[in-house]
Amino acid sequence: MGISEVSCHLQAEPAVTDCQLLDATQLAIDATLGRRLANAKARLDRLEQQPHSRDDTALASARVEFSLASRALADDLLAHGLIAQEHTG
């Protein structure tokens, strides 16, 4: 029994509706979290580009790590004031 491949297409731009992001020009990104996310993305890309020797367990693990790294960075940004505010008008 084979494992079916699942794919998902994400929009390049975030889907923000009725929200306005605060100016992030003065916002510092935690270097450790940024490095973690970049490493997770690089590993995921590398594994996804090896269809002939694909290790499904490693690929699943890389996807989970990318998700966790993304969430950790987003949580840190939220904790430091980058928040979405609803329009009142």
Short mmCIF file of C-alpha atoms in Angstrom, two decimals:
data_model
loop_
_atom_site.label_atom_id
_atom_site.label_comp_id
_atom_site.label_asym_id
_atom_site.label_seq_id
_atom_site.Cartn_x
_atom_site.Cartn_y
_atom_site.Cartn_z
CA MET A 1 0.00 0.00 0.00
CA GLY A 2 1.53 3.30 -1.09
CA ILE A 3 1.31 6.64 0.60
CA SER A 4 -0.53 9.27 -1.37
CA GLU A 5 1.16 12.60 -1.78
CA VAL A 6 -0.65 15.66 -0.52
CA SER A 7 0.14 19.12 -1.73
CA CYS A 8 -1.13 22.50 -0.82
CA HIS A 9 -0.78 25.83 -2.57
CA LEU A 10 -0.42 28.93 -0.40
CA GLN A 11 -0.88 32.48 -1.55
CA ALA A 12 2.30 34.53 -1.74
CA GLU A 13 0.64 37.34 0.19
CA PRO A 14 -1.02 36.83 3.56
CA ALA A 15 -4.80 36.98 3.55
CA VAL A 16 -5.39 39.95 5.85
CA THR A 17 -8.94 41.24 5.83
CA ASP A 18 -10.28 44.12 7.88
CA CYS A 19 -6.97 44.40 9.73
CA GLN A 20 -4.14 46.87 9.58
CA LEU A 21 -0.64 45.78 10.58
CA LEU A 22 1.34 48.20 12.66
CA ASP A 23 4.49 49.72 11.19
CA ALA A 24 7.26 47.16 11.62
CA THR A 25 10.21 49.29 10.48
CA GLN A 26 11.51 49.63 14.04
CA LEU A 27 10.85 46.01 14.99
CA ALA A 28 13.85 43.80 15.80
CA ILE A 29 13.61 40.12 14.92
CA ASP A 30 15.13 37.65 17.35
CA ALA A 31 18.20 36.27 15.54
CA THR A 32 17.87 32.82 17.06
CA LEU A 33 14.25 32.50 15.94
CA GLY A 34 15.07 33.87 12.50
CA ARG A 35 17.95 31.42 12.12
CA ARG A 36 15.73 28.54 13.26
CA LEU A 37 13.10 29.45 10.66
CA ALA A 38 15.67 29.88 7.87
CA ASN A 39 17.30 26.53 8.68
CA ALA A 40 13.91 24.79 8.82
CA LYS A 41 12.95 26.29 5.44
CA ALA A 42 16.26 25.30 3.86
CA ARG A 43 15.94 21.72 5.14
CA LEU A 44 12.33 21.47 3.98
CA ASP A 45 13.21 22.80 0.52
CA ARG A 46 16.12 20.37 0.22
CA LEU A 47 13.98 17.38 1.20
CA GLU A 48 11.12 18.40 -1.10
CA GLN A 49 13.51 18.64 -4.06
CA GLN A 50 14.66 15.02 -3.67
CA PRO A 51 11.71 13.03 -5.04
CA HIS A 52 13.83 10.05 -6.09
CA SER A 53 15.15 9.41 -2.56
CA ARG A 54 12.33 10.92 -0.55
CA ASP A 55 12.22 9.96 3.11
CA ASP A 56 8.60 10.56 4.11
CA THR A 57 9.42 10.53 7.83
CA ALA A 58 12.16 13.13 7.43
CA LEU A 59 9.90 15.22 5.19
CA ALA A 60 7.07 15.13 7.73
CA SER A 61 9.50 16.05 10.49
CA ALA A 62 10.85 18.97 8.43
CA ARG A 63 7.31 20.23 7.80
CA VAL A 64 6.52 20.10 11.51
CA GLU A 65 9.75 21.93 12.41
CA PHE A 66 9.05 24.62 9.80
CA SER A 67 5.56 25.07 11.23
CA LEU A 68 6.86 25.26 14.80
CA ALA A 69 9.63 27.68 13.84
CA SER A 70 7.14 29.91 12.01
CA ARG A 71 4.82 29.92 14.97
CA ALA A 72 7.65 30.66 17.42
CA LEU A 73 8.75 33.67 15.37
CA ALA A 74 5.17 34.90 15.01
CA ASP A 75 4.59 34.51 18.75
CA ASP A 76 7.74 36.53 19.46
CA LEU A 77 6.65 39.27 17.06
CA LEU A 78 3.23 39.43 18.71
CA ALA A 79 4.83 39.57 22.15
CA HIS A 80 6.92 42.55 21.04
CA GLY A 81 4.05 44.61 19.72
CA LEU A 82 3.46 43.61 16.11
CA ILE A 83 -0.28 43.16 16.30
CA ALA A 84 -3.19 43.41 13.94
CA GLN A 85 -5.86 45.97 14.75
CA GLU A 86 -9.35 45.89 13.34
CA HIS A 87 -10.54 48.88 11.36
CA THR A 88 -13.11 50.93 13.25
CA GLY A 89 -14.38 52.93 10.31
#
